[in-house]
Amino acid sequence: MANLDLSKYGIVDVQEIIHNPSYEKLYEEEMNPALEGFEKGQLSELDAVNVMTGEFTGRSPKDKFLVDNEASQDIWWTTPESPNDNKKVSEEAWDYLKEITAKQLSGKKLYVMDTFLGANENSRLKIRFIMEVAWQAHFVKNMFIRPTEEELENYGEPDFVAMNGSKTQNDRWEEFGMNSPVYTVFNLKEKMQVIGGSWYGGEMKKGMFAMMNYYLPKAGMAAMHCSANVGKDGDVAIFFGLSGTGKTTLSTDPNRQLIGDDEHGWDDEGVFNFEGGCYAKTINLDKDAEPEIYGAIKRNALLENVTLDADGKIDFNSGPANTRVSYPIHHIDNIAVPSKAGHAKKVIFLTADAFGVTPPVSKLTPEQTKYYFLSGFTAKLAGTERGVTTPQPTFSACFGGAFLSLHPTKYGEELVKKMEEHGAEAYLVNTGWNGTGKRISIKDTRGIITAILDGSIDKAPTKNLPIFNLEIPTELAGVDTGILDPRDTYANASEWEEKAKDLGARFIKNFVKYTDNEEGKALVAAGPQVD
């Protein structure tokens, strides 16, 4: 361990290498009173360290690029017709960015973390992270799978390397046709990621998720932006959804073992977690509504951008919308060990609909499953982001378009193949708003999830919701009957109809990009129908 040579990455004259440090060592390093600015940690009243990530409190997708070379020819590249985050950059730009990142890390005290990505030995990646910021190493230790001492002794060479030079910037960005001095760039030929200009830890987490999303489907496995849990009888449920839709909250269930909260694969053995931790939103976190997440915030958890006073007292109700906590998965009491289980029987698509149109729950046909998976709909509520004054629809392919490295239809193909093989059923669940103008309560949503998991929803009476042609239950135990049909939440049902036609038209417009083949064309009938 002590003889780790980083010169092969261009990093030279290193003062000290802290290789795979313990949590105790990381705490000591990030709480060093000599630290300044965004490197410095502050101890909170819950005994978890809080750090600030500066201007970037989330990923910077406009600054994500992949090197255009022979190893990346099957990437789902962005086009004007189908825009996404997979933008090309030249090998010349790569050489420069790798050089300035290595230069930033040279001559410093560095933290090197050797991790696994993927709970199944036959498909996991060995990822090495190199950085100069202690709390970023802490983030990595929380979020990736921590090898045992024996596994570290036999670790060998990594499959992928991430160099985080957050303190440096790209002064040649305009010359290289990039977006800004900030960069997160991947080279599939060298199997390396370099980061500069952003302190946000999620660039490492989501960057490696994109790499698993490249390798797994090519090997016939589903790669999924979802949470997952397993019941006492071995029944597995997976929860797809974009940020803010409730993946972490709803999968963290005291009656079920958590497999993981964000990123999973599905192979011939079953569903498995990519990660070794959870990354939960903390804005407006309520101890009574989300006790498992609140209870996970303790020593070794790492808070990001949470508002603290000088004494460490926490105010979860202020700060940026993307305040977060990362914690090792064992901070949740009820977890699957190791983080995997059998095949999923229930597949739940979560959407936070700010238009107040979609029902709290509907059961999907196989064709609707494909349609709504490819659509990946959620919405931003007015006021949640600067400049957002009316509800804004977000269509993100496969509920994770930002992290897809291959064409979306490949992920849909692998998911539906696994669902058909194992008799899984799919449901669309709206965790957002309805005609009352209020968000659907966590209590009602949990009642819906319970009905899905125990099968009672399949025995409930149903009716058809027009325009979207969705089958919705008319009553469910533990759920307010008055919200099940969204039309009933409006003073006048014609208001719902007007909004439904508007949203339905947006679905139709978004789906056009998937109609360039016969399968896509055939799925149009499974979506909204607007006269």
mmCIF file with all atom_site columns, N, CA, C and O in Angstrom, residues 53 56-65 85 129 135-136 139-140 144 162-164 166 182-186 193-211 263 279 304 322 402-403:
data_model
loop_
_atom_site.group_PDB
_atom_site.id
_atom_site.type_symbol
_atom_site.label_atom_id
_atom_site.label_alt_id
_atom_site.label_comp_id
_atom_site.label_asym_id
_atom_site.label_entity_id
_atom_site.label_seq_id
_atom_site.pdbx_PDB_ins_code
_atom_site.Cartn_x
_atom_site.Cartn_y
_atom_site.Cartn_z
_atom_site.occupancy
_atom_site.B_iso_or_equiv
_atom_site.pdbx_formal_charge
_atom_site.auth_seq_id
_atom_site.auth_comp_id
_atom_site.auth_asym_id
_atom_site.auth_atom_id
_atom_site.pdbx_PDB_model_num
ATOM 1   N N  . THR A 1 53  ? -20.179 22.874 -0.940  1.00 0.00 ? 53  THR A N  1
ATOM 2   C CA . THR A 1 53  ? -19.606 22.532 -2.245  1.00 0.00 ? 53  THR A CA 1
ATOM 3   C C  . THR A 1 53  ? -19.539 23.722 -3.185  1.00 0.00 ? 53  THR A C  1
ATOM 4   O O  . THR A 1 53  ? -19.340 23.574 -4.381  1.00 0.00 ? 53  THR A O  1
ATOM 5   N N  . PHE A 1 56  ? -21.449 24.925 -7.086  1.00 0.00 ? 56  PHE A N  1
ATOM 6   C CA . PHE A 1 56  ? -22.127 23.729 -7.602  1.00 0.00 ? 56  PHE A CA 1
ATOM 7   C C  . PHE A 1 56  ? -22.669 22.895 -6.458  1.00 0.00 ? 56  PHE A C  1
ATOM 8   O O  . PHE A 1 56  ? -21.925 22.261 -5.715  1.00 0.00 ? 56  PHE A O  1
ATOM 9   N N  . THR A 1 57  ? -23.999 22.915 -6.315  1.00 0.00 ? 57  THR A N  1
ATOM 10  C CA . THR A 1 57  ? -24.665 22.063 -5.323  1.00 0.00 ? 57  THR A CA 1
ATOM 11  C C  . THR A 1 57  ? -25.350 20.890 -6.002  1.00 0.00 ? 57  THR A C  1
ATOM 12  O O  . THR A 1 57  ? -26.164 20.199 -5.405  1.00 0.00 ? 57  THR A O  1
ATOM 13  N N  . GLY A 1 58  ? -25.019 20.683 -7.256  1.00 0.00 ? 58  GLY A N  1
ATOM 14  C CA . GLY A 1 58  ? -25.509 19.551 -8.036  1.00 0.00 ? 58  GLY A CA 1
ATOM 15  C C  . GLY A 1 58  ? -24.555 19.329 -9.197  1.00 0.00 ? 58  GLY A C  1
ATOM 16  O O  . GLY A 1 58  ? -23.556 20.059 -9.360  1.00 0.00 ? 58  GLY A O  1
ATOM 17  N N  . ARG A 1 59  ? -24.852 18.319 -9.997  1.00 0.00 ? 59  ARG A N  1
ATOM 18  C CA . ARG A 1 59  ? -23.999 18.045 -11.155 1.00 0.00 ? 59  ARG A CA 1
ATOM 19  C C  . ARG A 1 59  ? -24.068 19.206 -12.149 1.00 0.00 ? 59  ARG A C  1
ATOM 20  O O  . ARG A 1 59  ? -25.008 19.984 -12.160 1.00 0.00 ? 59  ARG A O  1
ATOM 21  N N  . SER A 1 60  ? -23.086 19.259 -13.021 1.00 0.00 ? 60  SER A N  1
ATOM 22  C CA . SER A 1 60  ? -23.061 20.249 -14.097 1.00 0.00 ? 60  SER A CA 1
ATOM 23  C C  . SER A 1 60  ? -23.111 19.507 -15.435 1.00 0.00 ? 60  SER A C  1
ATOM 24  O O  . SER A 1 60  ? -22.073 19.282 -16.076 1.00 0.00 ? 60  SER A O  1
ATOM 25  N N  . PRO A 1 61  ? -24.310 19.082 -15.867 1.00 0.00 ? 61  PRO A N  1
ATOM 26  C CA . PRO A 1 61  ? -24.401 18.232 -17.059 1.00 0.00 ? 61  PRO A CA 1
ATOM 27  C C  . PRO A 1 61  ? -23.884 18.889 -18.331 1.00 0.00 ? 61  PRO A C  1
ATOM 28  O O  . PRO A 1 61  ? -23.417 18.191 -19.238 1.00 0.00 ? 61  PRO A O  1
ATOM 29  N N  . LYS A 1 62  ? -23.927 20.214 -18.399 1.00 0.00 ? 62  LYS A N  1
ATOM 30  C CA . LYS A 1 62  ? -23.425 20.888 -19.599 1.00 0.00 ? 62  LYS A CA 1
ATOM 31  C C  . LYS A 1 62  ? -21.910 20.778 -19.717 1.00 0.00 ? 62  LYS A C  1
ATOM 32  O O  . LYS A 1 62  ? -21.344 21.058 -20.782 1.00 0.00 ? 62  LYS A O  1
ATOM 33  N N  . ASP A 1 63  ? -21.259 20.372 -18.638 1.00 0.00 ? 63  ASP A N  1
ATOM 34  C CA . ASP A 1 63  ? -19.795 20.255 -18.636 1.00 0.00 ? 63  ASP A CA 1
ATOM 35  C C  . ASP A 1 63  ? -19.316 18.801 -18.690 1.00 0.00 ? 63  ASP A C  1
ATOM 36  O O  . ASP A 1 63  ? -18.153 18.516 -18.430 1.00 0.00 ? 63  ASP A O  1
ATOM 37  N N  . LYS A 1 64  ? -20.232 17.885 -19.031 1.00 0.00 ? 64  LYS A N  1
ATOM 38  C CA . LYS A 1 64  ? -19.871 16.467 -19.157 1.00 0.00 ? 64  LYS A CA 1
ATOM 39  C C  . LYS A 1 64  ? -19.534 16.156 -20.622 1.00 0.00 ? 64  LYS A C  1
ATOM 40  O O  . LYS A 1 64  ? -20.308 16.479 -21.523 1.00 0.00 ? 64  LYS A O  1
ATOM 41  N N  . PHE A 1 65  ? -18.400 15.502 -20.831 1.00 0.00 ? 65  PHE A N  1
ATOM 42  C CA . PHE A 1 65  ? -17.950 15.151 -22.179 1.00 0.00 ? 65  PHE A CA 1
ATOM 43  C C  . PHE A 1 65  ? -17.319 13.754 -22.178 1.00 0.00 ? 65  PHE A C  1
ATOM 44  O O  . PHE A 1 65  ? -16.831 13.286 -21.140 1.00 0.00 ? 65  PHE A O  1
ATOM 45  N N  . ASP A 1 85  ? -26.658 14.343 -22.653 1.00 0.00 ? 85  ASP A N  1
ATOM 46  C CA . ASP A 1 85  ? -25.444 14.866 -22.018 1.00 0.00 ? 85  ASP A CA 1
ATOM 47  C C  . ASP A 1 85  ? -24.151 14.260 -22.560 1.00 0.00 ? 85  ASP A C  1
ATOM 48  O O  . ASP A 1 85  ? -23.072 14.571 -22.046 1.00 0.00 ? 85  ASP A O  1
ATOM 49  N N  . PHE A 1 129 ? -10.167 6.186  -6.932  1.00 0.00 ? 129 PHE A N  1
ATOM 50  C CA . PHE A 1 129 ? -10.377 7.633  -6.894  1.00 0.00 ? 129 PHE A CA 1
ATOM 51  C C  . PHE A 1 129 ? -9.142  8.304  -6.291  1.00 0.00 ? 129 PHE A C  1
ATOM 52  O O  . PHE A 1 129 ? -8.631  7.855  -5.263  1.00 0.00 ? 129 PHE A O  1
ATOM 53  N N  . TRP A 1 135 ? -12.777 15.473 2.479   1.00 0.00 ? 135 TRP A N  1
ATOM 54  C CA . TRP A 1 135 ? -14.200 15.115 2.523   1.00 0.00 ? 135 TRP A CA 1
ATOM 55  C C  . TRP A 1 135 ? -14.670 14.465 1.227   1.00 0.00 ? 135 TRP A C  1
ATOM 56  O O  . TRP A 1 135 ? -15.652 13.705 1.229   1.00 0.00 ? 135 TRP A O  1
ATOM 57  N N  . GLN A 1 136 ? -13.995 14.727 0.128   1.00 0.00 ? 136 GLN A N  1
ATOM 58  C CA . GLN A 1 136 ? -14.348 14.027 -1.115  1.00 0.00 ? 136 GLN A CA 1
ATOM 59  C C  . GLN A 1 136 ? -14.001 12.536 -1.008  1.00 0.00 ? 136 GLN A C  1
ATOM 60  O O  . GLN A 1 136 ? -14.728 11.677 -1.514  1.00 0.00 ? 136 GLN A O  1
ATOM 61  N N  . PHE A 1 139 ? -16.761 11.089 1.008   1.00 0.00 ? 139 PHE A N  1
ATOM 62  C CA . PHE A 1 139 ? -17.923 10.854 0.145   1.00 0.00 ? 139 PHE A CA 1
ATOM 63  C C  . PHE A 1 139 ? -17.781 9.534  -0.615  1.00 0.00 ? 139 PHE A C  1
ATOM 64  O O  . PHE A 1 139 ? -18.703 8.724  -0.680  1.00 0.00 ? 139 PHE A O  1
ATOM 65  N N  . VAL A 1 140 ? -16.615 9.321  -1.190  1.00 0.00 ? 140 VAL A N  1
ATOM 66  C CA . VAL A 1 140 ? -16.356 8.082  -1.939  1.00 0.00 ? 140 VAL A CA 1
ATOM 67  C C  . VAL A 1 140 ? -16.479 6.864  -1.022  1.00 0.00 ? 140 VAL A C  1
ATOM 68  O O  . VAL A 1 140 ? -17.075 5.843  -1.391  1.00 0.00 ? 140 VAL A O  1
ATOM 69  N N  . PHE A 1 144 ? -19.402 4.249  -2.362  1.00 0.00 ? 144 PHE A N  1
ATOM 70  C CA . PHE A 1 144 ? -18.990 3.072  -3.129  1.00 0.00 ? 144 PHE A CA 1
ATOM 71  C C  . PHE A 1 144 ? -18.793 1.887  -2.189  1.00 0.00 ? 144 PHE A C  1
ATOM 72  O O  . PHE A 1 144 ? -18.764 2.033  -0.966  1.00 0.00 ? 144 PHE A O  1
ATOM 73  N N  . ALA A 1 162 ? -10.582 7.584  -11.441 1.00 0.00 ? 162 ALA A N  1
ATOM 74  C CA . ALA A 1 162 ? -11.157 8.934  -11.439 1.00 0.00 ? 162 ALA A CA 1
ATOM 75  C C  . ALA A 1 162 ? -10.198 9.868  -10.723 1.00 0.00 ? 162 ALA A C  1
ATOM 76  O O  . ALA A 1 162 ? -9.847  9.630  -9.560  1.00 0.00 ? 162 ALA A O  1
ATOM 77  N N  . MET A 1 163 ? -9.733  10.916 -11.417 1.00 0.00 ? 163 MET A N  1
ATOM 78  C CA . MET A 1 163 ? -8.851  11.919 -10.813 1.00 0.00 ? 163 MET A CA 1
ATOM 79  C C  . MET A 1 163 ? -9.662  13.205 -10.625 1.00 0.00 ? 163 MET A C  1
ATOM 80  O O  . MET A 1 163 ? -10.151 13.779 -11.604 1.00 0.00 ? 163 MET A O  1
ATOM 81  N N  . ASN A 1 164 ? -9.801  13.624 -9.378  1.00 0.00 ? 164 ASN A N  1
ATOM 82  C CA . ASN A 1 164 ? -10.612 14.800 -9.060  1.00 0.00 ? 164 ASN A CA 1
ATOM 83  C C  . ASN A 1 164 ? -9.712  15.982 -8.728  1.00 0.00 ? 164 ASN A C  1
ATOM 84  O O  . ASN A 1 164 ? -9.134  16.054 -7.645  1.00 0.00 ? 164 ASN A O  1
ATOM 85  N N  . SER A 1 166 ? -10.619 19.265 -8.331  1.00 0.00 ? 166 SER A N  1
ATOM 86  C CA . SER A 1 166 ? -11.685 20.267 -8.212  1.00 0.00 ? 166 SER A CA 1
ATOM 87  C C  . SER A 1 166 ? -11.170 21.697 -8.107  1.00 0.00 ? 166 SER A C  1
ATOM 88  O O  . SER A 1 166 ? -11.887 22.645 -8.423  1.00 0.00 ? 166 SER A O  1
ATOM 89  N N  . VAL A 1 182 ? -15.263 24.555 -16.238 1.00 0.00 ? 182 VAL A N  1
ATOM 90  C CA . VAL A 1 182 ? -15.547 23.342 -15.463 1.00 0.00 ? 182 VAL A CA 1
ATOM 91  C C  . VAL A 1 182 ? -15.565 22.141 -16.407 1.00 0.00 ? 182 VAL A C  1
ATOM 92  O O  . VAL A 1 182 ? -16.003 22.255 -17.555 1.00 0.00 ? 182 VAL A O  1
ATOM 93  N N  . TYR A 1 183 ? -15.114 20.983 -15.924 1.00 0.00 ? 183 TYR A N  1
ATOM 94  C CA . TYR A 1 183 ? -15.125 19.800 -16.789 1.00 0.00 ? 183 TYR A CA 1
ATOM 95  C C  . TYR A 1 183 ? -15.266 18.513 -15.978 1.00 0.00 ? 183 TYR A C  1
ATOM 96  O O  . TYR A 1 183 ? -14.750 18.382 -14.873 1.00 0.00 ? 183 TYR A O  1
ATOM 97  N N  . THR A 1 184 ? -16.009 17.592 -16.539 1.00 0.00 ? 184 THR A N  1
ATOM 98  C CA . THR A 1 184 ? -15.991 16.189 -16.101 1.00 0.00 ? 184 THR A CA 1
ATOM 99  C C  . THR A 1 184 ? -15.974 15.363 -17.377 1.00 0.00 ? 184 THR A C  1
ATOM 100 O O  . THR A 1 184 ? -16.944 15.361 -18.144 1.00 0.00 ? 184 THR A O  1
ATOM 101 N N  . VAL A 1 185 ? -14.850 14.726 -17.636 1.00 0.00 ? 185 VAL A N  1
ATOM 102 C CA . VAL A 1 185 ? -14.591 14.110 -18.940 1.00 0.00 ? 185 VAL A CA 1
ATOM 103 C C  . VAL A 1 185 ? -14.176 12.653 -18.760 1.00 0.00 ? 185 VAL A C  1
ATOM 104 O O  . VAL A 1 185 ? -13.400 12.320 -17.851 1.00 0.00 ? 185 VAL A O  1
ATOM 105 N N  . PHE A 1 186 ? -14.673 11.806 -19.666 1.00 0.00 ? 186 PHE A N  1
ATOM 106 C CA . PHE A 1 186 ? -14.416 10.363 -19.606 1.00 0.00 ? 186 PHE A CA 1
ATOM 107 C C  . PHE A 1 186 ? -13.686 9.919  -20.871 1.00 0.00 ? 186 PHE A C  1
ATOM 108 O O  . PHE A 1 186 ? -14.013 10.360 -21.973 1.00 0.00 ? 186 PHE A O  1
ATOM 109 N N  . GLN A 1 193 ? -11.640 9.012  -15.704 1.00 0.00 ? 193 GLN A N  1
ATOM 110 C CA . GLN A 1 193 ? -12.432 10.231 -15.593 1.00 0.00 ? 193 GLN A CA 1
ATOM 111 C C  . GLN A 1 193 ? -11.568 11.314 -14.972 1.00 0.00 ? 193 GLN A C  1
ATOM 112 O O  . GLN A 1 193 ? -10.818 11.040 -14.023 1.00 0.00 ? 193 GLN A O  1
ATOM 113 N N  . VAL A 1 194 ? -11.655 12.543 -15.489 1.00 0.00 ? 194 VAL A N  1
ATOM 114 C CA . VAL A 1 194 ? -11.002 13.677 -14.851 1.00 0.00 ? 194 VAL A CA 1
ATOM 115 C C  . VAL A 1 194 ? -12.055 14.743 -14.555 1.00 0.00 ? 194 VAL A C  1
ATOM 116 O O  . VAL A 1 194 ? -12.985 14.947 -15.336 1.00 0.00 ? 194 VAL A O  1
ATOM 117 N N  . ILE A 1 195 ? -11.899 15.398 -13.402 1.00 0.00 ? 195 ILE A N  1
ATOM 118 C CA . ILE A 1 195 ? -12.855 16.411 -12.942 1.00 0.00 ? 195 ILE A CA 1
ATOM 119 C C  . ILE A 1 195 ? -12.081 17.669 -12.579 1.00 0.00 ? 195 ILE A C  1
ATOM 120 O O  . ILE A 1 195 ? -11.028 17.595 -11.942 1.00 0.00 ? 195 ILE A O  1
ATOM 121 N N  . GLY A 1 196 ? -12.636 18.818 -12.950 1.00 0.00 ? 196 GLY A N  1
ATOM 122 C CA . GLY A 1 196 ? -12.043 20.088 -12.555 1.00 0.00 ? 196 GLY A CA 1
ATOM 123 C C  . GLY A 1 196 ? -13.102 21.170 -12.441 1.00 0.00 ? 196 GLY A C  1
ATOM 124 O O  . GLY A 1 196 ? -14.097 21.165 -13.159 1.00 0.00 ? 196 GLY A O  1
ATOM 125 N N  . GLY A 1 197 ? -12.901 22.090 -11.513 1.00 0.00 ? 197 GLY A N  1
ATOM 126 C CA . GLY A 1 197 ? -13.760 23.258 -11.412 1.00 0.00 ? 197 GLY A CA 1
ATOM 127 C C  . GLY A 1 197 ? -14.992 23.108 -10.550 1.00 0.00 ? 197 GLY A C  1
ATOM 128 O O  . GLY A 1 197 ? -15.600 24.099 -10.159 1.00 0.00 ? 197 GLY A O  1
ATOM 129 N N  . SER A 1 198 ? -15.401 21.887 -10.243 1.00 0.00 ? 198 SER A N  1
ATOM 130 C CA . SER A 1 198 ? -16.570 21.658 -9.396  1.00 0.00 ? 198 SER A CA 1
ATOM 131 C C  . SER A 1 198 ? -16.162 20.824 -8.189  1.00 0.00 ? 198 SER A C  1
ATOM 132 O O  . SER A 1 198 ? -15.455 19.833 -8.323  1.00 0.00 ? 198 SER A O  1
ATOM 133 N N  . TRP A 1 199 ? -16.662 21.241 -7.021  1.00 0.00 ? 199 TRP A N  1
ATOM 134 C CA . TRP A 1 199 ? -16.370 20.506 -5.792  1.00 0.00 ? 199 TRP A CA 1
ATOM 135 C C  . TRP A 1 199 ? -17.422 19.443 -5.509  1.00 0.00 ? 199 TRP A C  1
ATOM 136 O O  . TRP A 1 199 ? -17.260 18.651 -4.582  1.00 0.00 ? 199 TRP A O  1
ATOM 137 N N  . TYR A 1 200 ? -18.486 19.416 -6.259  1.00 0.00 ? 200 TYR A N  1
ATOM 138 C CA . TYR A 1 200 ? -19.630 18.557 -5.950  1.00 0.00 ? 200 TYR A CA 1
ATOM 139 C C  . TYR A 1 200 ? -19.262 17.073 -6.035  1.00 0.00 ? 200 TYR A C  1
ATOM 140 O O  . TYR A 1 200 ? -18.813 16.586 -7.084  1.00 0.00 ? 200 TYR A O  1
ATOM 141 N N  . GLY A 1 201 ? -19.454 16.346 -4.928  1.00 0.00 ? 201 GLY A N  1
ATOM 142 C CA . GLY A 1 201 ? -19.069 14.939 -4.883  1.00 0.00 ? 201 GLY A CA 1
ATOM 143 C C  . GLY A 1 201 ? -19.835 14.059 -5.849  1.00 0.00 ? 201 GLY A C  1
ATOM 144 O O  . GLY A 1 201 ? -19.334 13.044 -6.325  1.00 0.00 ? 201 GLY A O  1
ATOM 145 N N  . GLY A 1 202 ? -21.079 14.452 -6.160  1.00 0.00 ? 202 GLY A N  1
ATOM 146 C CA . GLY A 1 202 ? -21.919 13.636 -7.026  1.00 0.00 ? 202 GLY A CA 1
ATOM 147 C C  . GLY A 1 202 ? -21.376 13.463 -8.433  1.00 0.00 ? 202 GLY A C  1
ATOM 148 O O  . GLY A 1 202 ? -21.807 12.559 -9.154  1.00 0.00 ? 202 GLY A O  1
ATOM 149 N N  . GLU A 1 203 ? -20.415 14.315 -8.858  1.00 0.00 ? 203 GLU A N  1
ATOM 150 C CA . GLU A 1 203 ? -19.810 14.117 -10.177 1.00 0.00 ? 203 GLU A CA 1
ATOM 151 C C  . GLU A 1 203 ? -19.076 12.775 -10.237 1.00 0.00 ? 203 GLU A C  1
ATOM 152 O O  . GLU A 1 203 ? -19.016 12.134 -11.295 1.00 0.00 ? 203 GLU A O  1
ATOM 153 N N  . MET A 1 204 ? -18.512 12.336 -9.117  1.00 0.00 ? 204 MET A N  1
ATOM 154 C CA . MET A 1 204 ? -17.824 11.039 -9.087  1.00 0.00 ? 204 MET A CA 1
ATOM 155 C C  . MET A 1 204 ? -18.830 9.898  -9.065  1.00 0.00 ? 204 MET A C  1
ATOM 156 O O  . MET A 1 204 ? -18.699 8.918  -9.806  1.00 0.00 ? 204 MET A O  1
ATOM 157 N N  . LYS A 1 205 ? -19.844 10.026 -8.239  1.00 0.00 ? 205 LYS A N  1
ATOM 158 C CA . LYS A 1 205 ? -20.865 8.983  -8.120  1.00 0.00 ? 205 LYS A CA 1
ATOM 159 C C  . LYS A 1 205 ? -21.595 8.773  -9.446  1.00 0.00 ? 205 LYS A C  1
ATOM 160 O O  . LYS A 1 205 ? -21.663 7.653  -9.967  1.00 0.00 ? 205 LYS A O  1
ATOM 161 N N  . LYS A 1 206 ? -22.149 9.854  -9.996  1.00 0.00 ? 206 LYS A N  1
ATOM 162 C CA . LYS A 1 206 ? -22.949 9.726  -11.206 1.00 0.00 ? 206 LYS A CA 1
ATOM 163 C C  . LYS A 1 206 ? -22.089 9.432  -12.426 1.00 0.00 ? 206 LYS A C  1
ATOM 164 O O  . LYS A 1 206 ? -22.536 8.796  -13.374 1.00 0.00 ? 206 LYS A O  1
ATOM 165 N N  . GLY A 1 207 ? -20.842 9.891  -12.387 1.00 0.00 ? 207 GLY A N  1
ATOM 166 C CA . GLY A 1 207 ? -19.950 9.575  -13.496 1.00 0.00 ? 207 GLY A CA 1
ATOM 167 C C  . GLY A 1 207 ? -19.708 8.084  -13.610 1.00 0.00 ? 207 GLY A C  1
ATOM 168 O O  . GLY A 1 207 ? -19.751 7.505  -14.699 1.00 0.00 ? 207 GLY A O  1
ATOM 169 N N  . MET A 1 208 ? -19.485 7.446  -12.480 1.00 0.00 ? 208 MET A N  1
ATOM 170 C CA . MET A 1 208 ? -19.252 6.000  -12.513 1.00 0.00 ? 208 MET A CA 1
ATOM 171 C C  . MET A 1 208 ? -20.538 5.221  -12.806 1.00 0.00 ? 208 MET A C  1
ATOM 172 O O  . MET A 1 208 ? -20.510 4.149  -13.399 1.00 0.00 ? 208 MET A O  1
ATOM 173 N N  . PHE A 1 209 ? -21.689 5.771  -12.418 1.00 0.00 ? 209 PHE A N  1
ATOM 174 C CA . PHE A 1 209 ? -22.962 5.163  -12.790 1.00 0.00 ? 209 PHE A CA 1
ATOM 175 C C  . PHE A 1 209 ? -23.088 5.135  -14.311 1.00 0.00 ? 209 PHE A C  1
ATOM 176 O O  . PHE A 1 209 ? -23.514 4.129  -14.902 1.00 0.00 ? 209 PHE A O  1
ATOM 177 N N  . ALA A 1 210 ? -22.700 6.229  -14.972 1.00 0.00 ? 210 ALA A N  1
ATOM 178 C CA . ALA A 1 210 ? -22.745 6.273  -16.429 1.00 0.00 ? 210 ALA A CA 1
ATOM 179 C C  . ALA A 1 210 ? -21.854 5.198  -17.043 1.00 0.00 ? 210 ALA A C  1
ATOM 180 O O  . ALA A 1 210 ? -22.188 4.617  -18.088 1.00 0.00 ? 210 ALA A O  1
ATOM 181 N N  . MET A 1 211 ? -20.735 4.898  -16.402 1.00 0.00 ? 211 MET A N  1
ATOM 182 C CA . MET A 1 211 ? -19.849 3.856  -16.924 1.00 0.00 ? 211 MET A CA 1
ATOM 183 C C  . MET A 1 211 ? -20.488 2.460  -16.763 1.00 0.00 ? 211 MET A C  1
ATOM 184 O O  . MET A 1 211 ? -20.415 1.633  -17.669 1.00 0.00 ? 211 MET A O  1
ATOM 185 N N  . GLU A 1 263 ? -28.951 3.112  -7.591  1.00 0.00 ? 263 GLU A N  1
ATOM 186 C CA . GLU A 1 263 ? -28.363 2.553  -8.812  1.00 0.00 ? 263 GLU A CA 1
ATOM 187 C C  . GLU A 1 263 ? -28.236 1.039  -8.692  1.00 0.00 ? 263 GLU A C  1
ATOM 188 O O  . GLU A 1 263 ? -27.593 0.541  -7.761  1.00 0.00 ? 263 GLU A O  1
ATOM 189 N N  . TYR A 1 279 ? -27.600 8.365  -0.786  1.00 0.00 ? 279 TYR A N  1
ATOM 190 C CA . TYR A 1 279 ? -27.387 9.793  -1.028  1.00 0.00 ? 279 TYR A CA 1
ATOM 191 C C  . TYR A 1 279 ? -28.754 10.455 -1.018  1.00 0.00 ? 279 TYR A C  1
ATOM 192 O O  . TYR A 1 279 ? -29.417 10.547 -2.047  1.00 0.00 ? 279 TYR A O  1
ATOM 193 N N  . GLU A 1 304 ? -24.095 17.758 3.087   1.00 0.00 ? 304 GLU A N  1
ATOM 194 C CA . GLU A 1 304 ? -23.625 18.687 2.055   1.00 0.00 ? 304 GLU A CA 1
ATOM 195 C C  . GLU A 1 304 ? -24.540 19.895 1.983   1.00 0.00 ? 304 GLU A C  1
ATOM 196 O O  . GLU A 1 304 ? -25.750 19.748 1.751   1.00 0.00 ? 304 GLU A O  1
ATOM 197 N N  . ASN A 1 322 ? -30.965 21.208 -3.323  1.00 0.00 ? 322 ASN A N  1
ATOM 198 C CA . ASN A 1 322 ? -30.298 19.900 -3.418  1.00 0.00 ? 322 ASN A CA 1
ATOM 199 C C  . ASN A 1 322 ? -29.395 19.617 -2.223  1.00 0.00 ? 322 ASN A C  1
ATOM 200 O O  . ASN A 1 322 ? -28.366 18.956 -2.357  1.00 0.00 ? 322 ASN A O  1
ATOM 201 N N  . ALA A 1 402 ? -29.722 11.415 -18.081 1.00 0.00 ? 402 ALA A N  1
ATOM 202 C CA . ALA A 1 402 ? -28.425 12.064 -17.898 1.00 0.00 ? 402 ALA A CA 1
ATOM 203 C C  . ALA A 1 402 ? -27.294 11.060 -17.728 1.00 0.00 ? 402 ALA A C  1
ATOM 204 O O  . ALA A 1 402 ? -26.126 11.406 -17.897 1.00 0.00 ? 402 ALA A O  1
ATOM 205 N N  . PHE A 1 403 ? -27.647 9.813  -17.394 1.00 0.00 ? 403 PHE A N  1
ATOM 206 C CA . PHE A 1 403 ? -26.614 8.818  -17.078 1.00 0.00 ? 403 PHE A CA 1
ATOM 207 C C  . PHE A 1 403 ? -26.578 7.673  -18.102 1.00 0.00 ? 403 PHE A C  1
ATOM 208 O O  . PHE A 1 403 ? -25.870 6.693  -17.895 1.00 0.00 ? 403 PHE A O  1
#
